[in-house]
Amino acid sequence: MLETSLPKCACGILLAAMLSLPQYQASAQQRRLTLQECRDLAVQNSRTLEQSRTELEMAGYDRKIAFANYFPNINATGAYLHNNRNLSLISDKGSTVLRNLGSAAQLAAAGSIQNAFGSVLSQIGNNAGGLLDAAVQNFQQMIASNPAAMAELAGSPLWQSVVQALGNADANALMQSLLSGVNMPSISGPVNELGKSIDDALHLDISNMYVGVISLQQPVFMGGKIVLSNQMARLAEELARSRYDAGYADIVVDVDKAYWQIVSISAKKKLAGNYSELLHQLEKDVEVSVKEGVATKSDALQIKVKANEADMMLTKAVNGLSLAKMLLCKQTGLPLDTPIVLADEDAGAISDPGQDSFKEMDKVFDDRPEIRSLSLASGIYDKKIGIARSEMLPKVLLTADFMVSNPNAFHGFDNGWNGGLFSAGVVVNIPLFHGTENLQKTRKAKAEARLYRSKLEDAKAMITLQVSQCRHNVQEARQKLSMSSGNLASAEENLRMATAGFEAGVIDTNTVLAAQTAWLKANTEQIEAGIDLRVAEAMLRRAEGEINAE
C-alpha cells in the first residue's frame, strides 16, 4: 500500500507545482516604468486629486445654479383638505328662524294685511259717506224739481223706503262689514321652503377641499446680486481648478523625488557591488602575496575588513532600494510588493541636460496656481462687497399666479372646477432699516478683500524668494555635477595606476585602498550631484509654475 501511494502523492505535488508555475512567473514578472508613466499613475490614483476633481465638479454645479437665477421660478402646488365640519355664515338661532319663516310670515302677513285693509277701507268709508250723502241730496233735489217724479214718489211706498234708507246709511260700517268678509290665503309652506333654501345657501360644504396653484416669479432687479453671484461662481470654479493644479504639481514633484531617489540608490547599489568586487579581488591578491611573503597578514586583515564593509554597504543599498520602490508603488497606487524597474536605473551616469532659461517673474506669477488662487479669492471678496451692498438696494419682481379650487369660491362655493383666478403684478421690496446689519456686512466684505490682497502681496514676495533659491540650487547642482565628473575621471585614473603598481609590486595595499576609497567617493558624489540636479530642476519647474494639469 505504501509503495502504491507514494507515486500518487508525488504526482499530486508535481501537478500542483505545474499549475502554480505560470502564476508564480506572472507575479514575478517585473514592470518597467518611465518617469512620465509614474506621474500618470500617481495622478490617476491620488485620493487628494480625486477630492480636488470633485470640488472642481461641485464648483461647476454652483456656477450653473447661479446662472439659473436669471430664469423665472415656476411652481405648481396642489393640496387636499378634509374637514369634519362645514362652514356656516349664519348662527344656529338664525338658521332656525329661516327654516320656520312660514309660520311667522303667516301671522305677520295676516296682521299687516288686516291693518292695511282696515286703514284703506276706513279711508274709503269716510270718502264714501260724503259721496253717499251728496248722492242722496242730488236724488232728492232731482225728484223735487220734477213734479211727475215727486208724484210717483209720493204715491210709491217702495221708493220712499229706499230714499229713507240711503239717507240713514253708514259708509264706515259698510266697509267694515266688507273687511270682515276677507279670507287670507295660507303662505306658510312656500315661505318655509324659501327660508330653507336661504339657510342651505348660507351653509357651505367644505368637507373635501381641493386647491391647485401655479405661480411664476421673474426677478427684474435684485440690486445686482444675480450678476455678481454669477461672476463670483465663475471665479470660484477657476479657484477650484487652480487648487487642483497646485495639488497636481505637488504630486508630480513628489513622484519625481521618489523616482530619482530610486535611480540614485540603484546606482549606489551597483557602485557598492563594484566596490565589493574590487575589494574581494584585492583580498585574493593579498592572500597570494602573503603566501609568497610579499605582504603581511595585517595587510590581509585590513583588506578583509574593507571587503566586509563593502558587503554591508551593498546590503544596505539593496534594502534601501526595496523600500524606495515600495514608496514609489504607494505613490503610484500599485501594490507595495509589485516588482518594478525604472527606465533610468540602467542609464549609467546622469548627464547635465544643459542650461535652463529662467522665466520672468511676472510670467511666474501668472503661472503659479497659488498666486492665481489668491488673486481669484481677492476677486471673489470684491464681488462679495457688491452682494452685501445689494441687500440695501430695492428689489423688483414680476409675479403671475393661477389658482383653481373645489369648492369654487367664485361660484358660491359650488362643488366643481368652474374656472379659476389669474393674477399678475409687480412686487417691489425696499429695505429701510435693520439695525445697520447690511452696512456692517458690506464693511466686513471690504475688510476681507483687503486681507486677501495683503496675503497676495506676501505670497508674491515668498514666491520670488522661493524661485531665486531654486535657481541657485540648480546652478549649484550643475556646478557640483561638473566638478564631480572631473573628480571621477581623476579617481579612476588614480585607481588604475594604483592597481597596476600593486600588481607590479611597487605600491603597497594602503595606497590601493586609498585609491579605491577615493574612486568610491568620486562615484558617489557624481551620482548624488546628478540626482540633486534632477530634483532641483523639478523643484524649479514647480516654483516657476511649469507643472500643471494641462
Coordinates of C-alpha atoms in Angstrom, one line a residue:
M1 CA 0.0 0.0 0.0
L2 CA 2.8 2.4 0.9
E3 CA 4.6 1.8 -2.4
T4 CA 1.5 2.5 -4.4
S5 CA 0.6 5.6 -2.6
L6 CA 3.9 7.3 -2.9
P7 CA 3.7 7.8 -6.7
K8 CA 0.2 9.3 -6.3
C9 CA 1.5 11.8 -3.8
A10 CA 4.4 12.7 -6.0
C11 CA 2.1 13.1 -9.0
G12 CA -0.1 15.3 -7.0
I13 CA 2.7 17.5 -5.8
L14 CA 4.1 17.7 -9.3
L15 CA 0.7 18.7 -10.8
A16 CA 0.2 21.4 -8.2
A17 CA 3.6 22.7 -8.9
M18 CA 3.0 22.8 -12.6
L19 CA -0.4 24.6 -12.1
S20 CA 1.2 27.2 -9.8
L21 CA 4.2 27.8 -12.0
P22 CA 2.6 30.2 -14.6
Q23 CA 1.0 32.2 -11.8
Y24 CA 4.4 32.5 -10.0
Q25 CA 6.1 33.6 -13.2
A26 CA 3.4 36.2 -13.8
S27 CA 3.7 37.6 -10.3
A28 CA 7.4 37.6 -10.6
Q29 CA 7.4 39.5 -13.9
Q30 CA 8.8 43.0 -13.5
R31 CA 7.0 46.1 -14.6
R32 CA 9.1 48.7 -16.4
L33 CA 8.0 52.3 -15.8
T34 CA 9.2 55.6 -17.2
L35 CA 9.1 58.9 -15.3
Q36 CA 6.0 60.1 -17.1
E37 CA 4.2 56.8 -16.5
C38 CA 4.9 57.1 -12.8
R39 CA 3.5 60.6 -12.9
D40 CA 0.3 59.5 -14.7
L41 CA -0.3 56.6 -12.3
A42 CA 0.2 58.9 -9.3
V43 CA -2.2 61.4 -10.7
Q44 CA -4.7 58.7 -11.6
N45 CA -4.7 57.1 -8.2
S46 CA -4.2 60.1 -5.9
R47 CA -7.1 60.5 -3.5
T48 CA -6.2 64.1 -2.9
L49 CA -6.5 64.9 -6.6
E50 CA -9.7 62.9 -6.7
Q51 CA -11.1 65.1 -4.0
S52 CA -9.9 68.2 -5.9
R53 CA -11.6 67.0 -9.0
T54 CA -14.8 66.5 -7.0
E55 CA -14.5 70.0 -5.7
L56 CA -14.0 71.3 -9.2
E57 CA -17.1 69.5 -10.3
M58 CA -19.1 71.0 -7.4
A59 CA -17.9 74.4 -8.4
G60 CA -19.2 73.9 -11.9
Y61 CA -22.6 72.9 -10.5
D62 CA -22.5 76.1 -8.3
R63 CA -21.9 78.2 -11.4
K64 CA -24.9 76.5 -13.2
I65 CA -27.0 77.1 -10.0
A66 CA -26.1 80.8 -10.0
F67 CA -26.9 81.1 -13.7
A68 CA -30.4 79.5 -13.1
N69 CA -31.3 82.7 -11.1
Y70 CA -31.7 84.6 -14.4
F71 CA -34.7 82.4 -15.3
P72 CA -38.3 82.6 -13.8
N73 CA -39.2 80.5 -10.9
I74 CA -42.3 78.4 -11.8
N75 CA -44.0 76.3 -9.1
A76 CA -47.1 74.1 -9.2
T77 CA -48.8 73.3 -5.9
G78 CA -51.7 71.0 -5.1
A79 CA -53.5 70.5 -1.8
Y80 CA -56.3 68.4 -0.4
L81 CA -58.0 69.1 2.9
H82 CA -60.7 67.1 4.7
N83 CA -62.8 69.0 7.3
N84 CA -65.2 67.3 9.8
R85 CA -67.5 70.3 9.9
N86 CA -68.9 72.6 7.2
L87 CA -68.7 76.4 7.2
S88 CA -71.8 78.3 8.3
L89 CA -72.4 82.0 7.5
I90 CA -75.3 82.2 10.0
S91 CA -75.8 81.3 13.6
D92 CA -77.9 78.3 14.7
K93 CA -80.6 80.7 16.0
G94 CA -80.8 82.5 12.7
S95 CA -80.9 79.2 10.9
T96 CA -83.9 78.1 13.0
V97 CA -85.7 81.3 12.2
L98 CA -85.1 80.9 8.5
R99 CA -86.4 77.3 8.5
N100 CA -89.6 78.4 10.4
L101 CA -90.1 81.5 8.4
G102 CA -93.5 80.4 7.0
S103 CA -95.5 80.4 10.3
A104 CA -94.1 83.8 11.4
A105 CA -94.8 85.2 7.9
Q106 CA -98.4 83.9 8.1
L107 CA -99.1 85.8 11.3
A108 CA -97.2 88.8 10.3
A109 CA -98.9 88.9 6.9
A110 CA -102.4 88.4 8.3
G111 CA -102.0 91.2 10.8
S112 CA -100.3 93.5 8.4
I113 CA -102.9 92.9 5.7
Q114 CA -105.7 93.3 8.2
N115 CA -104.4 96.6 9.3
A116 CA -103.6 97.7 5.8
F117 CA -107.2 96.8 4.6
G118 CA -108.7 98.4 7.7
S119 CA -106.9 101.6 7.1
V120 CA -107.7 101.6 3.3
L121 CA -111.3 100.7 3.8
S122 CA -111.7 103.2 6.6
Q123 CA -110.5 105.9 4.2
I124 CA -112.8 104.6 1.5
G125 CA -115.7 104.6 4.1
N126 CA -115.0 108.2 5.0
N127 CA -114.9 109.3 1.4
A128 CA -117.9 107.1 0.5
G129 CA -120.0 108.6 3.3
G130 CA -119.6 112.1 1.8
L131 CA -120.3 110.8 -1.7
L132 CA -123.4 108.9 -0.5
D133 CA -124.8 112.0 1.3
A134 CA -124.2 114.1 -1.8
A135 CA -125.9 111.4 -4.0
V136 CA -128.9 111.3 -1.7
Q137 CA -129.2 115.1 -1.7
N138 CA -128.9 115.2 -5.5
F139 CA -131.5 112.4 -5.8
Q140 CA -133.9 114.3 -3.6
Q141 CA -133.3 117.6 -5.5
M142 CA -133.9 115.8 -8.8
I143 CA -137.2 114.4 -7.5
A144 CA -138.3 117.8 -6.1
S145 CA -137.6 119.5 -9.4
N146 CA -139.7 117.0 -11.3
P147 CA -143.4 117.1 -10.4
A148 CA -144.1 113.8 -12.2
A149 CA -141.3 112.1 -10.1
M150 CA -142.5 113.7 -7.0
A151 CA -146.0 112.4 -7.7
E152 CA -144.7 109.0 -8.3
L153 CA -142.5 109.1 -5.1
A154 CA -145.5 110.3 -3.1
G155 CA -147.6 107.5 -4.5
S156 CA -145.0 104.7 -4.1
P157 CA -144.1 103.4 -0.6
L158 CA -141.1 101.4 -2.1
W159 CA -139.3 104.5 -3.3
Q160 CA -140.0 106.3 -0.1
S161 CA -138.3 103.4 1.9
V162 CA -135.2 103.4 -0.4
V163 CA -134.7 107.2 -0.1
Q164 CA -135.0 106.9 3.6
A165 CA -132.5 104.0 3.8
L166 CA -129.9 105.9 1.7
G167 CA -130.2 108.9 3.9
N168 CA -129.7 106.9 7.1
A169 CA -126.8 104.6 5.6
D170 CA -123.3 104.5 7.4
A171 CA -120.4 104.0 4.9
N172 CA -117.8 103.1 7.6
A173 CA -120.0 100.3 8.9
L174 CA -120.5 99.1 5.3
M175 CA -116.6 98.9 4.7
Q176 CA -116.0 97.1 8.0
S177 CA -118.6 94.5 7.0
L178 CA -116.7 94.0 3.8
L179 CA -113.4 93.7 5.5
S180 CA -114.7 91.2 7.9
G181 CA -115.5 89.0 5.0
V182 CA -111.9 88.9 3.7
N183 CA -110.2 85.3 3.9
M184 CA -106.3 85.3 4.0
P185 CA -104.6 82.5 1.9
S186 CA -102.1 80.1 3.6
I187 CA -98.5 81.2 2.8
S188 CA -96.5 79.3 5.5
G189 CA -95.5 76.4 3.1
P190 CA -93.8 78.5 0.3
V191 CA -92.2 80.8 2.8
N192 CA -90.8 77.8 4.7
E193 CA -89.3 76.5 1.5
L194 CA -87.8 79.9 0.7
G195 CA -86.2 80.1 4.2
K196 CA -84.8 76.6 3.9
S197 CA -83.2 77.4 0.6
I198 CA -81.6 80.5 2.0
D199 CA -80.4 78.6 5.0
D200 CA -78.9 75.9 2.8
A201 CA -77.1 78.6 0.8
L202 CA -75.6 80.0 4.0
H203 CA -74.1 76.6 5.0
L204 CA -71.0 76.0 2.8
D205 CA -69.9 72.4 2.0
I206 CA -66.1 72.3 2.8
S207 CA -65.8 68.7 3.9
N208 CA -63.5 68.0 0.9
M209 CA -61.5 70.9 -0.4
Y210 CA -59.1 70.8 -3.4
V211 CA -56.8 73.6 -4.3
G212 CA -54.3 74.0 -7.2
V213 CA -51.9 76.9 -7.8
I214 CA -49.4 77.7 -10.5
S215 CA -47.1 80.6 -9.6
L216 CA -44.4 82.4 -11.6
Q217 CA -41.8 84.8 -10.3
Q218 CA -39.4 86.6 -12.6
P219 CA -36.6 88.7 -11.0
V220 CA -36.2 92.1 -12.7
F221 CA -33.8 93.9 -10.5
M222 CA -32.2 92.4 -7.4
G223 CA -29.6 95.1 -6.7
G224 CA -27.1 93.4 -8.9
K225 CA -27.0 90.4 -6.7
I226 CA -27.7 87.9 -9.5
V227 CA -25.0 89.3 -11.8
L228 CA -22.4 89.4 -9.0
S229 CA -23.3 85.9 -7.9
N230 CA -22.7 84.5 -11.4
Q231 CA -19.3 86.3 -11.6
M232 CA -18.4 85.0 -8.2
A233 CA -19.4 81.4 -9.1
R234 CA -17.1 81.6 -12.2
L235 CA -14.3 82.9 -10.1
A236 CA -14.9 80.1 -7.6
E237 CA -14.7 77.5 -10.4
E238 CA -11.4 78.9 -11.5
L239 CA -10.2 78.9 -7.9
A240 CA -11.1 75.2 -7.6
R241 CA -9.2 74.5 -10.9
S242 CA -6.2 76.4 -9.6
R243 CA -6.2 74.4 -6.4
Y244 CA -6.3 71.2 -8.5
D245 CA -3.3 72.4 -10.4
A246 CA -1.4 73.1 -7.2
G247 CA -2.2 69.6 -5.9
Y248 CA -1.2 68.2 -9.3
A249 CA 2.1 69.9 -9.2
D250 CA 2.8 68.6 -5.7
I251 CA 2.0 65.1 -6.7
V252 CA 4.3 65.3 -9.7
V253 CA 7.2 66.7 -7.7
D254 CA 6.8 64.0 -5.0
V255 CA 6.9 61.3 -7.7
D256 CA 9.9 62.8 -9.3
K257 CA 11.8 62.8 -6.0
A258 CA 10.9 59.2 -5.3
Y259 CA 11.8 58.2 -8.9
W260 CA 15.2 59.9 -8.8
Q261 CA 15.8 58.6 -5.3
I262 CA 15.4 55.0 -6.7
V263 CA 17.7 55.8 -9.5
S264 CA 20.3 57.1 -7.0
I265 CA 20.0 54.1 -4.7
S266 CA 20.2 51.8 -7.7
A267 CA 23.3 53.5 -8.9
K268 CA 24.9 53.3 -5.5
K269 CA 23.9 49.6 -5.2
K270 CA 25.8 48.9 -8.4
L271 CA 28.7 51.0 -7.2
A272 CA 28.7 49.1 -3.9
G273 CA 28.7 45.9 -5.8
N274 CA 31.7 47.0 -8.0
Y275 CA 33.5 48.3 -4.9
S276 CA 32.9 44.9 -3.2
E277 CA 34.2 43.0 -6.2
L278 CA 37.4 45.2 -6.2
L279 CA 38.0 44.6 -2.5
H280 CA 37.4 40.8 -2.8
Q281 CA 39.7 40.6 -5.8
L282 CA 42.3 42.7 -3.8
E283 CA 41.7 40.3 -0.9
K284 CA 42.6 37.3 -3.1
D285 CA 45.7 39.1 -4.4
V286 CA 46.8 39.9 -0.9
E287 CA 46.4 36.4 0.2
V288 CA 48.6 35.3 -2.7
S289 CA 51.1 37.9 -1.7
V290 CA 51.0 36.8 1.9
K291 CA 51.8 33.2 0.9
E292 CA 54.7 34.5 -1.2
G293 CA 55.9 36.6 1.7
V294 CA 55.4 39.9 -0.1
A295 CA 52.6 41.1 2.1
T296 CA 51.8 40.6 5.8
K297 CA 48.8 39.1 7.5
S298 CA 48.0 42.6 8.8
D299 CA 47.5 43.7 5.2
A300 CA 45.2 40.8 4.5
L301 CA 43.1 41.5 7.6
Q302 CA 42.9 45.2 6.6
I303 CA 41.6 44.3 3.2
K304 CA 39.1 41.8 4.6
V305 CA 37.7 44.4 6.9
K306 CA 37.2 46.7 4.0
A307 CA 35.6 43.9 2.0
N308 CA 33.2 43.2 4.8
E309 CA 32.3 47.0 4.9
A310 CA 31.7 46.9 1.2
D311 CA 29.4 43.9 1.6
M312 CA 27.5 45.7 4.3
M313 CA 27.2 48.7 2.1
L314 CA 25.8 46.6 -0.7
T315 CA 23.2 45.0 1.7
K316 CA 22.0 48.4 2.8
A317 CA 21.7 49.6 -0.8
V318 CA 19.6 46.5 -1.6
N319 CA 17.3 47.1 1.3
G320 CA 17.1 50.8 0.7
L321 CA 16.2 50.2 -3.0
S322 CA 13.4 47.8 -2.0
L323 CA 12.0 50.3 0.5
A324 CA 12.3 53.2 -2.1
K325 CA 10.4 51.1 -4.7
M326 CA 7.7 50.3 -2.2
L327 CA 7.3 54.1 -1.6
L328 CA 7.0 54.7 -5.3
C329 CA 4.4 51.9 -5.6
K330 CA 2.4 53.6 -2.8
Q331 CA 2.5 56.9 -4.6
T332 CA 1.5 55.5 -7.9
G333 CA -1.3 53.3 -6.5
L334 CA 0.4 50.0 -7.2
P335 CA 0.5 47.1 -4.7
L336 CA 3.5 47.5 -2.5
D337 CA 5.1 44.2 -3.5
T338 CA 4.9 45.0 -7.2
P339 CA 8.3 44.3 -8.8
I340 CA 9.1 47.4 -10.8
V341 CA 12.1 48.5 -12.8
L342 CA 12.6 52.2 -13.7
A343 CA 13.7 53.2 -17.2
D344 CA 16.7 55.2 -15.8
E345 CA 18.0 52.6 -13.5
D346 CA 20.3 51.3 -16.2
A347 CA 21.1 54.6 -17.7
G348 CA 24.5 54.9 -16.1
A349 CA 25.8 58.3 -15.2
I350 CA 23.2 61.1 -15.2
S351 CA 24.3 63.8 -17.6
D352 CA 23.7 67.5 -17.5
P353 CA 20.6 68.4 -19.5
G354 CA 22.0 71.8 -20.3
Q355 CA 21.5 75.4 -19.2
D356 CA 17.9 76.3 -18.4
S357 CA 16.3 79.6 -19.4
F358 CA 14.7 81.3 -16.5
K359 CA 11.2 82.9 -16.8
E360 CA 10.3 86.5 -16.0
M361 CA 8.7 86.9 -12.5
D362 CA 5.5 88.4 -14.0
K363 CA 5.1 85.2 -16.0
V364 CA 5.9 83.1 -13.0
F365 CA 3.2 84.9 -11.0
D366 CA 0.7 84.3 -13.8
D367 CA 1.6 80.5 -13.9
R368 CA 1.8 79.8 -10.2
P369 CA -1.5 78.3 -9.0
E370 CA -1.1 79.7 -5.5
I371 CA -0.9 83.3 -6.9
R372 CA -3.9 82.6 -9.1
S373 CA -5.8 81.2 -6.1
L374 CA -5.1 84.3 -4.0
S375 CA -6.0 86.6 -6.9
L376 CA -9.2 84.7 -7.5
A377 CA -10.0 84.8 -3.8
S378 CA -9.4 88.5 -3.7
G379 CA -11.7 88.9 -6.7
I380 CA -14.4 86.8 -5.0
Y381 CA -14.3 89.0 -1.9
D382 CA -14.6 92.1 -4.2
K383 CA -17.8 90.6 -5.6
K384 CA -19.0 89.9 -2.0
I385 CA -18.8 93.6 -1.4
G386 CA -21.3 94.2 -4.2
I387 CA -23.5 91.4 -3.0
A388 CA -23.5 92.8 0.5
R389 CA -24.3 96.2 -0.9
S390 CA -27.2 94.8 -3.0
E391 CA -29.0 93.9 0.2
M392 CA -29.5 97.7 0.8
L393 CA -31.0 98.3 -2.7
P394 CA -34.6 97.8 -3.9
K395 CA -35.7 94.6 -5.4
V396 CA -38.3 94.2 -8.2
L397 CA -40.1 91.0 -9.1
L398 CA -42.8 90.2 -11.7
T399 CA -45.4 87.7 -10.4
A400 CA -48.1 85.7 -12.0
D401 CA -50.5 83.2 -10.4
F402 CA -53.3 80.9 -11.5
M403 CA -55.5 79.3 -8.8
V404 CA -58.4 76.8 -9.0
S405 CA -60.3 75.4 -6.1
N406 CA -63.1 72.9 -5.4
P407 CA -65.4 74.1 -3.9
N408 CA -65.2 77.1 -6.1
A409 CA -65.2 80.4 -4.2
F410 CA -66.2 82.3 -7.4
H411 CA -69.5 80.4 -7.8
G412 CA -70.9 80.4 -4.3
F413 CA -68.7 77.6 -3.1
D414 CA -70.2 75.1 -5.5
N415 CA -68.5 71.7 -5.7
G416 CA -66.8 71.7 -9.1
W417 CA -63.9 73.2 -11.1
N418 CA -65.8 76.1 -12.5
G419 CA -63.0 78.3 -13.7
G420 CA -60.1 79.8 -11.7
L421 CA -58.4 83.0 -10.8
F422 CA -55.4 84.5 -12.7
S423 CA -53.5 87.4 -11.2
A424 CA -50.3 89.3 -12.3
G425 CA -48.4 92.1 -10.7
V426 CA -45.1 93.7 -9.7
V427 CA -43.5 93.3 -6.3
V428 CA -41.1 95.9 -5.0
N429 CA -39.2 95.4 -1.8
I430 CA -37.3 98.4 -0.4
P431 CA -35.2 97.7 2.7
L432 CA -35.4 100.6 5.1
F433 CA -33.8 99.7 8.4
H434 CA -32.5 96.6 10.1
G435 CA -30.0 97.8 12.7
T436 CA -27.3 98.6 10.1
E437 CA -26.8 94.8 9.5
N438 CA -26.3 95.2 5.8
L439 CA -24.0 98.1 6.2
Q440 CA -21.8 96.0 8.6
K441 CA -21.8 93.1 6.1
T442 CA -20.5 95.5 3.4
R443 CA -17.7 96.7 5.7
K444 CA -16.8 93.1 6.6
A445 CA -16.6 92.2 2.9
K446 CA -14.3 95.2 2.3
A447 CA -12.1 94.1 5.2
E448 CA -11.9 90.5 3.8
A449 CA -10.9 91.8 0.4
R450 CA -8.1 93.9 1.9
L451 CA -6.9 90.9 3.9
Y452 CA -6.6 88.7 0.7
R453 CA -4.9 91.5 -1.2
S454 CA -2.4 91.7 1.6
K455 CA -1.9 87.9 1.5
L456 CA -1.4 88.1 -2.2
E457 CA 1.4 90.6 -1.8
D458 CA 3.0 88.4 0.8
A459 CA 2.7 85.3 -1.4
K460 CA 4.4 87.1 -4.3
A461 CA 7.3 88.1 -2.1
M462 CA 7.6 84.5 -0.8
I463 CA 7.4 83.0 -4.3
T464 CA 10.1 85.5 -5.5
L465 CA 12.3 84.2 -2.8
Q466 CA 11.5 80.6 -3.5
V467 CA 12.2 80.9 -7.2
S468 CA 15.5 82.6 -6.6
Q469 CA 16.5 79.8 -4.2
C470 CA 15.5 77.1 -6.6
R471 CA 17.5 78.8 -9.4
H472 CA 20.6 78.9 -7.2
N473 CA 20.1 75.3 -6.3
V474 CA 20.0 74.3 -9.9
Q475 CA 23.1 76.3 -10.7
E476 CA 24.9 74.8 -7.7
A477 CA 23.9 71.3 -8.6
R478 CA 25.1 71.8 -12.1
Q479 CA 28.5 73.1 -10.9
K480 CA 28.7 70.2 -8.5
L481 CA 28.0 67.7 -11.2
S482 CA 30.6 69.2 -13.5
M483 CA 33.2 69.1 -10.7
S484 CA 32.3 65.6 -9.7
S485 CA 32.8 64.4 -13.2
G486 CA 36.3 65.8 -13.2
N487 CA 37.0 64.3 -9.8
L488 CA 35.7 60.9 -11.0
A489 CA 38.0 60.9 -14.0
S490 CA 41.0 61.7 -11.8
A491 CA 39.9 59.0 -9.3
E492 CA 39.5 56.4 -12.0
E493 CA 43.0 57.2 -13.4
N494 CA 44.4 57.1 -9.8
L495 CA 42.8 53.7 -9.2
R496 CA 44.1 52.3 -12.5
M497 CA 47.6 53.4 -11.7
A498 CA 47.5 52.2 -8.1
T499 CA 46.2 48.8 -9.2
A500 CA 48.9 48.5 -11.9
G501 CA 51.6 49.5 -9.3
F502 CA 50.2 47.0 -6.8
E503 CA 50.3 44.2 -9.4
A504 CA 53.9 45.2 -10.2
G505 CA 54.8 45.1 -6.6
V506 CA 55.8 48.8 -6.4
I507 CA 52.8 50.1 -4.5
D508 CA 51.6 48.8 -1.1
T509 CA 48.0 47.8 -0.1
N510 CA 47.3 51.1 1.7
T511 CA 47.8 53.1 -1.4
V512 CA 45.5 50.8 -3.3
L513 CA 42.8 51.0 -0.6
A514 CA 43.1 54.8 -0.6
A515 CA 42.7 54.9 -4.4
Q516 CA 39.7 52.6 -4.2
T517 CA 38.1 54.7 -1.5
A518 CA 38.7 57.9 -3.5
W519 CA 37.1 56.2 -6.5
L520 CA 34.1 55.2 -4.4
K521 CA 33.7 58.7 -3.1
A522 CA 34.0 60.3 -6.5
N523 CA 31.4 58.0 -8.0
T524 CA 29.1 58.6 -5.0
E525 CA 29.5 62.4 -5.4
Q526 CA 28.8 62.2 -9.1
I527 CA 25.6 60.1 -8.5
E528 CA 24.4 62.5 -5.8
A529 CA 25.2 65.5 -7.9
G530 CA 23.2 64.1 -10.9
I531 CA 20.2 63.3 -8.7
D532 CA 20.4 66.6 -7.0
L533 CA 20.4 68.3 -10.3
R534 CA 17.3 66.4 -11.4
V535 CA 15.5 67.1 -8.2
A536 CA 16.5 70.8 -8.2
E537 CA 15.2 71.1 -11.8
A538 CA 11.9 69.6 -10.7
M539 CA 11.6 72.0 -7.8
L540 CA 12.4 74.9 -10.1
R541 CA 9.8 73.8 -12.6
R542 CA 7.3 73.7 -9.6
A543 CA 8.4 77.1 -8.4
E544 CA 8.1 78.7 -11.8
G545 CA 4.6 77.2 -12.4
E546 CA 5.7 74.9 -15.2
I547 CA 3.9 71.9 -13.8
N548 CA 0.1 72.0 -14.3
A549 CA -2.7 69.6 -15.2
E550 CA -2.9 70.9 -18.8

